[in-house]
Short mmCIF file of C-alpha atoms and ligand atoms in Angstrom, two decimals:
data_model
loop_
_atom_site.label_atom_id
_atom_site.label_comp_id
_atom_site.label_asym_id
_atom_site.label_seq_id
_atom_site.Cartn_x
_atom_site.Cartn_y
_atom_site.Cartn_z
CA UNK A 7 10.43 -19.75 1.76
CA UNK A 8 9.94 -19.90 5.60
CA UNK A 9 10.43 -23.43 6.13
CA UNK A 10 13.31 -22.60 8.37
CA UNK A 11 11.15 -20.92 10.51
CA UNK A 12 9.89 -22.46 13.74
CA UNK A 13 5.93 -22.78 13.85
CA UNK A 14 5.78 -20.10 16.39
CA UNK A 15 7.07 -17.65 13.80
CA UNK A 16 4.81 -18.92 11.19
CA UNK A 17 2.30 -18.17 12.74
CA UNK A 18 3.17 -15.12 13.68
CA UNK A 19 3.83 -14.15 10.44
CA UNK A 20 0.12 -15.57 9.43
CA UNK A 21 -1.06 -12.68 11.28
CA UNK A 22 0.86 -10.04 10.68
CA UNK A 23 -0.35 -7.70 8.41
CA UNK A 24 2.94 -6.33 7.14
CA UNK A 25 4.95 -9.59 7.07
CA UNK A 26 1.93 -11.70 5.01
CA UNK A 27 0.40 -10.55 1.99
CA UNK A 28 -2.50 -12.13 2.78
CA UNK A 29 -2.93 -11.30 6.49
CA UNK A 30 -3.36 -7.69 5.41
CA UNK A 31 -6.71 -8.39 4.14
CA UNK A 32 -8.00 -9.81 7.74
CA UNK A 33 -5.63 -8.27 10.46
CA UNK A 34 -5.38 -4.41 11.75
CA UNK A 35 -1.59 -3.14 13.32
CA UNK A 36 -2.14 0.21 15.52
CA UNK A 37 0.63 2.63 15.80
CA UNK A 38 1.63 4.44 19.15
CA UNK A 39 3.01 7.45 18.58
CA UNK A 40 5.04 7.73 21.97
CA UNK A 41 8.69 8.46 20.45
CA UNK A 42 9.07 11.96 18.99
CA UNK A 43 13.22 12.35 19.41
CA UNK A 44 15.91 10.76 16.77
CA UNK A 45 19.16 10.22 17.19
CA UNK A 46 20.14 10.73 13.13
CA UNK A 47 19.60 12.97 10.36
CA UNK A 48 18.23 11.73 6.74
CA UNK A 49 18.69 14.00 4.05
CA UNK A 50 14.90 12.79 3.26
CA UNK A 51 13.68 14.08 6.39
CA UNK A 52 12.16 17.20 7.93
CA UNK A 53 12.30 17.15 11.42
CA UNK A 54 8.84 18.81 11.69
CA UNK A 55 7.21 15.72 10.49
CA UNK A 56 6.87 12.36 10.93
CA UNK A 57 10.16 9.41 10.64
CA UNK A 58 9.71 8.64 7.05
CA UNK A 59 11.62 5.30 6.98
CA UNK A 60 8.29 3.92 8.10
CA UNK A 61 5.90 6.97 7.13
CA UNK A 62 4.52 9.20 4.65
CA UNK A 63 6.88 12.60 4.88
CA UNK A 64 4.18 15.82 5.74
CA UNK A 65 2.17 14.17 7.97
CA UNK A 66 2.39 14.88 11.97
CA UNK A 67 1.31 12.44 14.59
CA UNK A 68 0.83 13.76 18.62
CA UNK A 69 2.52 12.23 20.72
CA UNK A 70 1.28 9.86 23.88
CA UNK A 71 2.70 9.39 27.17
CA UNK A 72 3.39 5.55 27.47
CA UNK A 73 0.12 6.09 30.23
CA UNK A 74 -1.81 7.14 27.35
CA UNK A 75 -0.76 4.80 25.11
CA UNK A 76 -1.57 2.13 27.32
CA UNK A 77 -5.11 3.64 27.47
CA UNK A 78 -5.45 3.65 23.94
CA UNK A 79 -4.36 0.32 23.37
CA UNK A 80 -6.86 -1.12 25.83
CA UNK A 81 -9.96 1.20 23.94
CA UNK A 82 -8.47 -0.11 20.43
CA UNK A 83 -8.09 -3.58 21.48
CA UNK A 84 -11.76 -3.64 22.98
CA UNK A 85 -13.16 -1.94 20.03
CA UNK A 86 -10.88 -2.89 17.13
CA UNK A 87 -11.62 -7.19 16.26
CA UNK A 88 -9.06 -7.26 13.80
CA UNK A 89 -6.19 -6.02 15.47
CA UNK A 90 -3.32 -8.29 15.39
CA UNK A 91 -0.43 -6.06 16.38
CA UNK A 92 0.75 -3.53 18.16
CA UNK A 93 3.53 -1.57 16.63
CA UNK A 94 6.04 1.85 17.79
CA UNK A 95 7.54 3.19 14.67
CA UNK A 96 7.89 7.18 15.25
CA UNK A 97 6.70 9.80 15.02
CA UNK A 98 11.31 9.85 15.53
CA UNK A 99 13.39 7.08 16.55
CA UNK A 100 11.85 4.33 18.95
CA UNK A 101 14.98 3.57 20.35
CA UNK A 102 15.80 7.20 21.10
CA UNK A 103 12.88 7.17 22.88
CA UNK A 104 13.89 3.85 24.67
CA UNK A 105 12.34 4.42 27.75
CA UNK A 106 8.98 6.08 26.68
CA UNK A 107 9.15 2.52 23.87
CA UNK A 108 9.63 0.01 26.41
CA UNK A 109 7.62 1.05 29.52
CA UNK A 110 4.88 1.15 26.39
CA UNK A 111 5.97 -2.29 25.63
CA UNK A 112 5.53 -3.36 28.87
CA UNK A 113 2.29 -1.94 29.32
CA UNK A 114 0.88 -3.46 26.43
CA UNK A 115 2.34 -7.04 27.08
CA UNK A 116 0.65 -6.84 30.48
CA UNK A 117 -2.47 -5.32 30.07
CA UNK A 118 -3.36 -6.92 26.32
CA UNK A 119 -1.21 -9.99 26.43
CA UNK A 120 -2.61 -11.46 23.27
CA UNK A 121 -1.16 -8.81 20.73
CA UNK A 122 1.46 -8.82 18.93
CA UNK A 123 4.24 -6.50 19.01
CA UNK A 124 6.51 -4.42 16.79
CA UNK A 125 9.07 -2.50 16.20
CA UNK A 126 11.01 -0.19 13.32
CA UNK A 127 13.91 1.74 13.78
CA UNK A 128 17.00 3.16 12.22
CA UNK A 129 18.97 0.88 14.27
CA UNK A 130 21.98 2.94 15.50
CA UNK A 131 21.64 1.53 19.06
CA UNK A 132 19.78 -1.21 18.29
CA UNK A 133 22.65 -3.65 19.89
CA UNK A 134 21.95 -2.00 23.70
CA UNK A 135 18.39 -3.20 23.55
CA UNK A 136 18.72 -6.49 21.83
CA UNK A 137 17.99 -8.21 25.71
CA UNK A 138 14.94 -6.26 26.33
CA UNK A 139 13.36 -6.73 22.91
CA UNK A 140 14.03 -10.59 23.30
CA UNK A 141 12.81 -10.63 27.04
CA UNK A 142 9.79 -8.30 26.28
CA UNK A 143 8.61 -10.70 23.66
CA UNK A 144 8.50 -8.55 20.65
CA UNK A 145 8.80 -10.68 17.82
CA UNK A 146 9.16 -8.69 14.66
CA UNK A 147 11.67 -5.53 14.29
CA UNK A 148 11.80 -3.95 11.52
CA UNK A 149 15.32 -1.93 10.22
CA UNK A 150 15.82 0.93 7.40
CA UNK A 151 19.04 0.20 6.23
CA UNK A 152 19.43 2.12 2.76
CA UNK A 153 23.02 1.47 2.22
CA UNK A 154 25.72 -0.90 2.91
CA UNK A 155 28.53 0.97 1.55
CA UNK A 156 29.70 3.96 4.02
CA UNK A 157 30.43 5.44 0.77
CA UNK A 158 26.58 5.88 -0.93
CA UNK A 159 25.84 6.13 2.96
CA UNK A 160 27.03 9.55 3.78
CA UNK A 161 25.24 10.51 0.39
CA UNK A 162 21.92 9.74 2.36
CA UNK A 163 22.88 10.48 6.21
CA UNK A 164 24.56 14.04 7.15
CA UNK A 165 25.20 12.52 10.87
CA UNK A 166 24.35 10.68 13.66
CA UNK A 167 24.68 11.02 17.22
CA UNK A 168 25.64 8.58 20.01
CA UNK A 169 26.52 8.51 23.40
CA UNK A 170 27.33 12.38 23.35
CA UNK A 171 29.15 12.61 20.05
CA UNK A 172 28.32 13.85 17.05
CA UNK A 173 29.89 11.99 13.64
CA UNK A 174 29.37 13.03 10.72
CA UNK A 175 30.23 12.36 7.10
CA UNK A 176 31.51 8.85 6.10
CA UNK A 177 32.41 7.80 9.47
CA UNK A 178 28.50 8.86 10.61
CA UNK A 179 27.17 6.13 7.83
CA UNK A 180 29.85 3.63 8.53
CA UNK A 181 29.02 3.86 12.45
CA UNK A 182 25.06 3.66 11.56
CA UNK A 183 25.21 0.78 9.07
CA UNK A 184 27.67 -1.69 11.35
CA UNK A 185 25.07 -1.43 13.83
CA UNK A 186 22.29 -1.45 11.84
CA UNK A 187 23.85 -5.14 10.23
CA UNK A 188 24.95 -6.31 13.71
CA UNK A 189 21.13 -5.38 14.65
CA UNK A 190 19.94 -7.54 11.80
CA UNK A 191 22.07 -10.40 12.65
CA UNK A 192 21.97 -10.28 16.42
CA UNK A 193 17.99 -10.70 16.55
CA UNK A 194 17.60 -13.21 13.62
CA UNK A 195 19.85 -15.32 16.13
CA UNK A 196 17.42 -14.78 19.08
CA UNK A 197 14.85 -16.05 16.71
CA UNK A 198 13.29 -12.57 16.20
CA UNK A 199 11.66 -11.45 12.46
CA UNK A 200 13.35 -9.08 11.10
CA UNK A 201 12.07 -6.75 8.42
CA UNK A 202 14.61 -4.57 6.09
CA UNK A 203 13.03 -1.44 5.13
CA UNK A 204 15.10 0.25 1.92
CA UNK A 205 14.22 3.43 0.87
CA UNK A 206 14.63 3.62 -3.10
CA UNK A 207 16.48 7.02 -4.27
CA UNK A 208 17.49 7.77 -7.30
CA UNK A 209 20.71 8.32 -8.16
CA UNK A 210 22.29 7.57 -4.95
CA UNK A 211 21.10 3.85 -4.09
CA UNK A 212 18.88 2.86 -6.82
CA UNK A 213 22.13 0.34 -8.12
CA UNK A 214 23.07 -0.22 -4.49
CA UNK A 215 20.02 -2.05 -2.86
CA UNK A 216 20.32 -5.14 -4.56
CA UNK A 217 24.13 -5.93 -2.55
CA UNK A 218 21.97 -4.64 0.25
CA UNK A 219 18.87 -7.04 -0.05
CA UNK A 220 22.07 -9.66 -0.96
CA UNK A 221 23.53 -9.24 2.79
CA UNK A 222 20.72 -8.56 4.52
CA UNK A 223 19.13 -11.70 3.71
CA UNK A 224 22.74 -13.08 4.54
CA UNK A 225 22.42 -11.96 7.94
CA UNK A 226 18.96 -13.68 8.88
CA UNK A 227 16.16 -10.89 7.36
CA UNK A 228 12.87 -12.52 6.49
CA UNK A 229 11.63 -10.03 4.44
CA UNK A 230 12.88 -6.76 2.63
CA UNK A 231 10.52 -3.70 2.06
CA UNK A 232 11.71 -1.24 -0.50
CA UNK A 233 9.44 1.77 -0.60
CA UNK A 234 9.90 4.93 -2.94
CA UNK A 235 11.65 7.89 -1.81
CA UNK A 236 8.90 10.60 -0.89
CA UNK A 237 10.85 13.81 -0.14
CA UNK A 238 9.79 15.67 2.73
CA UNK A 239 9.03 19.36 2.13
CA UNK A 240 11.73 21.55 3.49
CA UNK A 241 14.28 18.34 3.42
CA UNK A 242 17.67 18.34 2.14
CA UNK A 243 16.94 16.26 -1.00
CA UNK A 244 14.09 18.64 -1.51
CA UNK A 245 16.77 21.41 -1.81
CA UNK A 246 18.98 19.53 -4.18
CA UNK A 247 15.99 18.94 -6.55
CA UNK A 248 16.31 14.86 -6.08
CA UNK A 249 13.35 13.05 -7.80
CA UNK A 250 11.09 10.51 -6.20
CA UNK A 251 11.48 7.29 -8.30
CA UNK A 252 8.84 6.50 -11.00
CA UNK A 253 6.51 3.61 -10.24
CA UNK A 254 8.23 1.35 -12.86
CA UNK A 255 11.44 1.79 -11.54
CA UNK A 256 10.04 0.20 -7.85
CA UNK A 257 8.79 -2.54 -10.23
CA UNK A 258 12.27 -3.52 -11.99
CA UNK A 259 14.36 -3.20 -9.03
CA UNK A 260 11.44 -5.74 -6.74
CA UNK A 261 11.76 -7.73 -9.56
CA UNK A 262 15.31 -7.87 -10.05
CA UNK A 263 15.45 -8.89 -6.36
CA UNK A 264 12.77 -11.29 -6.19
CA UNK A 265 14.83 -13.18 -8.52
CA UNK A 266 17.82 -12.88 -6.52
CA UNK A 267 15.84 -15.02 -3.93
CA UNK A 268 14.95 -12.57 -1.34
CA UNK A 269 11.53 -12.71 0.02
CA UNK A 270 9.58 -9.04 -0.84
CA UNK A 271 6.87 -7.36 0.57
CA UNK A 272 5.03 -5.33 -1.98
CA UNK A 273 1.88 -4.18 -0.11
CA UNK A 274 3.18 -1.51 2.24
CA UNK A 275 1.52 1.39 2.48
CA UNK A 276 3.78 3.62 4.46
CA UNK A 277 1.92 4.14 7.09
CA UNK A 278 1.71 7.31 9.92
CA UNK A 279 3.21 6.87 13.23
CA UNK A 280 -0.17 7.01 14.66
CA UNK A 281 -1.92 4.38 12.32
CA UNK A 282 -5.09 2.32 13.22
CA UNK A 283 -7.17 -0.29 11.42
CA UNK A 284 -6.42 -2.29 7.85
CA UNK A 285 -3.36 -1.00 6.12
CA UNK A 286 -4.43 1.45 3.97
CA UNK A 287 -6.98 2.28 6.15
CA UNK A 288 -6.43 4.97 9.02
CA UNK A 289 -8.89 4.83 11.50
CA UNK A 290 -7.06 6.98 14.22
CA UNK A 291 -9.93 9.40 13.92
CA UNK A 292 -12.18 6.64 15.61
CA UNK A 293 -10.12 6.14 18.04
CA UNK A 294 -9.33 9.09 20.12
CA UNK A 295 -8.51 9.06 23.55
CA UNK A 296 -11.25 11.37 25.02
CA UNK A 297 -14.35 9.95 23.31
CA UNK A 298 -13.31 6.50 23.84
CA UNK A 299 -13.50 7.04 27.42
CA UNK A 300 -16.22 8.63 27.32
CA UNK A 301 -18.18 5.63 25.66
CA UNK A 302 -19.88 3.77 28.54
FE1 CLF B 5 3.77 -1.08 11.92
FE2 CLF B 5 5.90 -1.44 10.51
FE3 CLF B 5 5.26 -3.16 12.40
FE4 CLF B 5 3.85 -3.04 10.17
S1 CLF B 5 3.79 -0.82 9.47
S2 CLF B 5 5.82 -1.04 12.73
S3 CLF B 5 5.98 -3.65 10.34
S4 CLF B 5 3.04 -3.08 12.27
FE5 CLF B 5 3.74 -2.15 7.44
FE6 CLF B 5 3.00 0.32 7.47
FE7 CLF B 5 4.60 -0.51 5.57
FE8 CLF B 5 5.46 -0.31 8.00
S5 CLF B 5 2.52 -1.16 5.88
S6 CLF B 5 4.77 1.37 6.78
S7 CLF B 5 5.79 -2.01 6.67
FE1 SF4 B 6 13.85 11.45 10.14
FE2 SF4 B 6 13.34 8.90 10.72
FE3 SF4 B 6 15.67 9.57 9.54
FE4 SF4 B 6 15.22 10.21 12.10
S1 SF4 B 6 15.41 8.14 11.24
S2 SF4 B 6 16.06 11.57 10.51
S3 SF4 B 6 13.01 10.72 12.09
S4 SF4 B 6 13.58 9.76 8.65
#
């Protein structure tokens, strides 16, 4: 349940389409794609394409200058009733993009005050920023974590790379996931929801997500999204000849944790980096820069 939450974060999650089931229904998110750089490598990934702990793998978003972003948001906003939030989640890493992210933040927070905003990352540096997400207002963060064990997480992650070195192997995932848990716990504390994206592979953490769902929800998550591993063309797991999961697979395991206790969301839709309208729907055709400034 949420009855530890205060009413402020009810209500945000009311109107949040990914965090409420029903909100989804009534309430649009738009997606700014103003981050194209990442600071890890996923074996699920092609670099070519969009992050795909928060996106369909294939699929390539242009990126905006924060100045264009901010342009779009305020043509979206005017146009677009529904919309209830304003989200960064790629087309790379937000946070390796912190700059280009938070001058968009800002933007937004000033110029259309009463959305609200989000955020996904991989969560390596996570910890620098936790100040600037609080002060910035932006209530709901959402983390892949796919692994709590350094040991299935070097199965998923070849490296990362932070502040000028390169790690790689075990000591890459066990860098990643301390931060990514720290992340998790730090904002919970500051009152900020927190979202757990897993992605579900086969053979590598298909046992392993329940301990994860187990400790994240430990550590202050309010809700864990597990979505099915789509491999990326010309991706590392595409070259091994890994499998996406089947759909009743997704079913056991949600099931298996729902019982556990933790609270699920089972309508995502894994959505671009450059999404606009319902989930599900994608609108961003409607809403491109030039003709909606050209509309008197
Ligand atoms: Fe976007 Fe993600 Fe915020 Fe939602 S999407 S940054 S939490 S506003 Fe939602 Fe889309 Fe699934 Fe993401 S349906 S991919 S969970
Ligand atoms: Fe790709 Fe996203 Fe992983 Fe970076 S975090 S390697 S963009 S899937």
């Amino acid at each position: 349940t949420t009855s530890c939450l205060s009413s402020a974060a009810e209500d945000d999650i009311s109107r949040h389409p990914c965090y409420s089931e029903e909100a989804h229904r009534f309430f649009a998110r738009m997606h700014i794609p103003v981050a194209p750089a990442c600071n890890i490598q996923c074996n699920y990934c092609n670099r070519k394409f969009d992050c795909v702990n928060e996106s369909r793998p294939g699929v390539v978003s242009e990126v905006l200058t924060p100045e264009q972003a901010e342009r779009k948001v305020k043509g979206v906003a005017a146009q677009l009733m529904q919309l209830s939030v304003v989200g960064i989640a790629g087309p790379g890493d937000p946070l390796a993009n912190a700059d280009k992210t938070f001058d968009t933040f800002e933007r937004v927070k000033k110029h259309v005050p009463d959305v609200m905003t989000c955020l996904s990352t991989n969560g390596l540096t996570l910890y620098r920023h936790i100040d600037r997400i609080t002060e910035l207002g932006i209530g709901h963060v959402t983390i892949t974590i796919n692994a709590i064990d350094p040991d299935v997480g070097k199965e998923i992650y070849p490296w990362v790379f932070d502040e000028g070195v390169r790690y790689e192997g075990r000591e890459a995932a066990a860098l990643l996931i301390s931060r990514q848990l720290q992340g998790v716990e730090e904002l919970a504390k500051r009152g900020i929801l927190v979202k757990v994206n897993s992605i579900l592979i086969p053979g590598i953490n298909d046992k392993h997500l329940v301990e994860v769902s187990k400790k994240v929800k430990e550590l202050g998550a309010t809700l864990h999204n597990v979505t099915p591993l789509i491999i990326a063309p010309g991706s590392q797991y595409e070259k091994d000849g890994r499998k996406a999961p089947r759909p009743k697979e997704l079913n056991q395991l949600q099931e298996q944790l729902s019982e556990g206790g933790t609270k699920l969301m089972r309508h995502c839709r894994q959505c671009r980096a450059d999404a606009v309208g319902l989930l599900g729907q994608d609108r961003n055709q409607d809403f491109q820069l030039e003709t909606m400034e050209a509309d008197p």
